[in-house]
């Protein structure tokens, strides 16, 4: 299960940093990366994920780091201390939905672990975020994805009308 299948919607997340979003993020390529504060290899991935987010945000990439640790005060402090070294959306899997709906069925046995989900919600990769196939899956998904465009209302008022 998982790679090639539709990613289930993950709810019950408490967002600690970044803009809250649905998982997967509709119309965007989404990286869902599982991590923990005590995990040394996870910490080594933070700069890599930050770099991916910065380079590809304009192309429709959303990186969301998710932990299942429950001490929100400790987590908020940790994320604040990481600052720009962890510059992407960070959430807590408060209800265990990520484990129940995605990582459990995928057979995830360790962290860090990342899923790449394309703009249509299909899982394209499941594995370690340092694996070269991770970057390839992101690039392929970004090339195939056209970010959702939001139409803005046409302004037909004059400056004077708007300032009044």
mmCIF file of C-alpha atoms in Angstrom:
data_model
loop_
_atom_site.group_PDB
_atom_site.id
_atom_site.type_symbol
_atom_site.label_atom_id
_atom_site.label_comp_id
_atom_site.label_asym_id
_atom_site.label_seq_id
_atom_site.Cartn_x
_atom_site.Cartn_y
_atom_site.Cartn_z
ATOM 1 C CA UNK A 1 0.000 0.000 0.000
ATOM 2 C CA UNK A 2 0.850 3.658 -0.256
ATOM 3 C CA UNK A 3 3.068 4.484 -3.279
ATOM 4 C CA UNK A 4 0.712 4.842 -6.218
ATOM 5 C CA UNK A 5 -2.365 5.062 -4.009
ATOM 6 C CA UNK A 6 -4.494 8.026 -3.014
ATOM 7 C CA UNK A 7 -3.208 9.722 0.132
ATOM 8 C CA UNK A 8 -5.852 9.798 2.860
ATOM 9 C CA UNK A 9 -6.829 13.164 4.292
ATOM 10 C CA UNK A 10 -5.005 13.681 7.590
ATOM 11 C CA UNK A 11 -6.782 15.751 10.235
ATOM 12 C CA UNK A 12 -6.274 16.395 13.921
ATOM 13 C CA UNK A 13 -3.024 18.294 13.441
ATOM 14 C CA UNK A 14 -1.917 21.109 15.739
ATOM 15 C CA UNK A 15 0.192 23.540 13.712
ATOM 16 C CA UNK A 16 3.197 25.019 15.514
ATOM 17 C CA UNK A 17 4.757 26.936 12.620
ATOM 18 C CA UNK A 18 3.724 28.050 9.150
ATOM 19 C CA UNK A 19 0.311 28.258 7.574
ATOM 20 C CA UNK A 20 -2.132 25.532 8.616
ATOM 21 C CA UNK A 21 -3.194 23.432 5.649
ATOM 22 C CA UNK A 22 -5.032 20.279 4.753
ATOM 23 C CA UNK A 23 -2.856 17.225 4.358
ATOM 24 C CA UNK A 24 -2.256 16.568 1.607
ATOM 25 C CA UNK A 25 -2.455 20.194 0.399
ATOM 26 C CA UNK A 26 -4.899 20.248 -2.537
ATOM 27 C CA UNK A 27 -3.299 21.356 -5.802
ATOM 28 C CA UNK A 28 0.216 21.359 -4.345
ATOM 29 C CA UNK A 29 2.994 18.826 -4.200
ATOM 30 C CA UNK A 30 3.165 17.972 -0.503
ATOM 31 C CA UNK A 31 6.071 16.546 1.432
ATOM 32 C CA UNK A 32 4.893 15.008 4.703
ATOM 33 C CA UNK A 33 7.996 14.397 6.789
ATOM 34 C CA UNK A 34 7.863 12.511 10.083
ATOM 35 C CA UNK A 35 10.384 13.606 12.713
ATOM 36 C CA UNK A 36 11.062 13.912 16.464
ATOM 37 C CA UNK A 37 13.105 16.247 18.670
ATOM 38 C CA UNK A 38 15.231 13.358 19.994
ATOM 39 C CA UNK A 39 16.071 12.013 16.510
ATOM 40 C CA UNK A 40 19.570 13.003 15.377
ATOM 41 C CA UNK A 41 19.061 11.945 11.733
ATOM 42 C CA UNK A 42 15.805 13.976 11.694
ATOM 43 C CA UNK A 43 17.688 17.094 12.774
ATOM 44 C CA UNK A 44 20.187 16.517 9.974
ATOM 45 C CA UNK A 45 17.303 16.647 7.473
ATOM 46 C CA UNK A 46 15.936 20.037 8.627
ATOM 47 C CA UNK A 47 18.336 22.124 6.471
ATOM 48 C CA UNK A 48 17.694 19.880 3.448
ATOM 49 C CA UNK A 49 13.913 20.222 3.799
ATOM 50 C CA UNK A 50 14.220 23.971 4.399
ATOM 51 C CA UNK A 51 16.270 24.316 1.222
ATOM 52 C CA UNK A 52 13.719 22.304 -0.791
ATOM 53 C CA UNK A 53 10.866 24.471 0.543
ATOM 54 C CA UNK A 54 12.651 27.741 -0.224
ATOM 55 C CA UNK A 55 13.698 26.714 -3.742
ATOM 56 C CA UNK A 56 10.342 25.239 -4.751
ATOM 57 C CA UNK A 57 7.635 27.141 -2.887
ATOM 58 C CA UNK A 58 6.854 29.212 -5.974
ATOM 59 C CA UNK A 59 6.475 26.001 -7.967
ATOM 60 C CA UNK A 60 3.768 24.645 -5.662
ATOM 61 C CA UNK A 61 5.709 22.666 -3.030
ATOM 62 C CA UNK A 62 4.525 22.478 0.579
ATOM 63 C CA UNK A 63 6.798 20.814 3.133
ATOM 64 C CA UNK A 64 5.066 19.828 6.369
ATOM 65 C CA UNK A 65 7.072 18.274 9.197
ATOM 66 C CA UNK A 66 4.891 16.220 11.542
ATOM 67 C CA UNK A 67 5.829 14.801 14.939
ATOM 68 C CA UNK A 68 3.769 12.650 17.279
ATOM 69 C CA UNK A 69 5.409 14.016 20.435
ATOM 70 C CA UNK A 70 2.791 15.479 22.739
ATOM 71 C CA UNK A 71 4.582 18.085 24.898
ATOM 72 C CA UNK A 72 3.521 21.186 22.970
ATOM 73 C CA UNK A 73 5.430 23.614 25.216
ATOM 74 C CA UNK A 74 8.676 21.699 24.653
ATOM 75 C CA UNK A 75 7.948 21.365 20.926
ATOM 76 C CA UNK A 76 7.173 25.079 20.507
ATOM 77 C CA UNK A 77 10.444 25.937 22.224
ATOM 78 C CA UNK A 78 12.370 23.465 20.057
ATOM 79 C CA UNK A 79 10.835 24.787 16.818
ATOM 80 C CA UNK A 80 11.498 28.401 17.894
ATOM 81 C CA UNK A 81 15.139 27.543 18.664
ATOM 82 C CA UNK A 82 15.529 25.949 15.217
ATOM 83 C CA UNK A 83 14.380 29.225 13.642
ATOM 84 C CA UNK A 84 15.214 29.504 9.952
ATOM 85 C CA UNK A 85 16.948 26.129 10.078
ATOM 86 C CA UNK A 86 13.490 24.569 10.125
ATOM 87 C CA UNK A 87 11.756 26.999 7.798
ATOM 88 C CA UNK A 88 8.650 25.113 6.730
ATOM 89 C CA UNK A 89 5.282 24.176 8.205
ATOM 90 C CA UNK A 90 5.503 22.130 11.417
ATOM 91 C CA UNK A 91 2.645 20.238 13.062
ATOM 92 C CA UNK A 92 1.875 17.773 15.833
ATOM 93 C CA UNK A 93 -0.140 14.631 15.062
ATOM 94 C CA UNK A 94 -2.224 15.148 18.195
ATOM 95 C CA UNK A 95 -4.881 12.555 17.337
ATOM 96 C CA UNK A 96 -2.574 9.961 15.777
ATOM 97 C CA UNK A 97 -4.270 10.175 12.370
ATOM 98 C CA UNK A 98 -0.998 10.235 10.423
ATOM 99 C CA UNK A 99 0.063 6.988 12.097
ATOM 100 C CA UNK A 100 -3.348 5.403 11.699
ATOM 101 C CA UNK A 101 -4.087 6.421 8.100
ATOM 102 C CA UNK A 102 -0.682 6.714 6.415
ATOM 103 C CA UNK A 103 2.517 5.679 8.194
ATOM 104 C CA UNK A 104 1.033 2.545 9.782
ATOM 105 C CA UNK A 105 -0.423 1.164 6.540
ATOM 106 C CA UNK A 106 2.840 2.099 4.770
ATOM 107 C CA UNK A 107 4.800 -0.015 7.251
ATOM 108 C CA UNK A 108 6.986 2.867 8.459
ATOM 109 C CA UNK A 109 9.387 1.553 11.095
ATOM 110 C CA UNK A 110 11.694 4.510 11.638
ATOM 111 C CA UNK A 111 12.237 8.223 11.263
ATOM 112 C CA UNK A 112 12.964 10.432 9.496
ATOM 113 C CA UNK A 113 10.475 9.240 6.934
ATOM 114 C CA UNK A 114 8.940 11.284 4.126
ATOM 115 C CA UNK A 115 6.008 10.936 1.782
ATOM 116 C CA UNK A 116 5.770 12.879 -1.472
ATOM 117 C CA UNK A 117 2.180 13.441 -2.570
ATOM 118 C CA UNK A 118 1.444 14.928 -5.999
ATOM 119 C CA UNK A 119 -1.069 17.693 -6.710
ATOM 120 C CA UNK A 120 -3.798 15.125 -7.343
ATOM 121 C CA UNK A 121 -3.292 13.486 -3.934
ATOM 122 C CA UNK A 122 -1.400 10.385 -5.118
ATOM 123 C CA UNK A 123 1.560 9.186 -3.032
ATOM 124 C CA UNK A 124 4.640 9.198 -5.279
ATOM 125 C CA UNK A 125 7.337 8.344 -2.721
ATOM 126 C CA UNK A 126 7.661 6.795 0.739
ATOM 127 C CA UNK A 127 11.077 6.559 2.359
ATOM 128 C CA UNK A 128 14.068 8.378 3.798
ATOM 129 C CA UNK A 129 14.319 12.054 2.778
ATOM 130 C CA UNK A 130 18.034 11.735 1.952
ATOM 131 C CA UNK A 131 17.413 9.033 -0.673
ATOM 132 C CA UNK A 132 18.034 10.387 -4.212
ATOM 133 C CA UNK A 133 14.617 9.019 -5.230
ATOM 134 C CA UNK A 134 13.030 11.500 -2.782
ATOM 135 C CA UNK A 135 14.368 14.495 -4.729
ATOM 136 C CA UNK A 136 13.477 12.828 -8.047
ATOM 137 C CA UNK A 137 9.905 12.201 -6.890
ATOM 138 C CA UNK A 138 9.525 15.843 -5.853
ATOM 139 C CA UNK A 139 10.873 17.124 -9.169
ATOM 140 C CA UNK A 140 8.656 14.788 -11.215
ATOM 141 C CA UNK A 141 5.583 15.755 -9.202
ATOM 142 C CA UNK A 142 6.375 19.478 -9.498
ATOM 143 C CA UNK A 143 6.779 19.218 -13.267
ATOM 144 C CA UNK A 144 3.383 17.556 -13.536
ATOM 145 C CA UNK A 145 1.633 19.881 -11.067
ATOM 146 C CA UNK A 146 0.072 23.201 -11.833
ATOM 147 C CA UNK A 147 -0.518 25.063 -8.562
ATOM 148 C CA UNK A 148 -4.083 26.114 -7.861
ATOM 149 C CA UNK A 149 -4.614 29.685 -9.041
ATOM 150 C CA UNK A 150 -7.066 31.837 -7.137
ATOM 151 C CA UNK A 151 -8.924 34.391 -9.220
ATOM 152 C CA UNK A 152 -8.870 37.858 -7.716
ATOM 153 C CA UNK A 153 -11.852 40.156 -7.937
ATOM 154 C CA UNK A 154 -11.546 42.935 -10.500
ATOM 155 C CA UNK A 155 -11.353 46.352 -8.871
ATOM 156 C CA UNK A 156 -13.666 48.693 -10.703
ATOM 157 C CA UNK A 157 -13.775 51.517 -8.160
ATOM 158 C CA UNK A 158 -11.841 54.731 -8.551
ATOM 159 C CA UNK A 159 -9.104 55.668 -6.103
ATOM 160 C CA UNK A 160 -11.386 58.308 -4.582
ATOM 161 C CA UNK A 161 -14.152 55.745 -4.038
ATOM 162 C CA UNK A 162 -11.745 53.364 -2.387
ATOM 163 C CA UNK A 163 -10.288 56.057 -0.125
ATOM 164 C CA UNK A 164 -13.713 57.336 0.993
#
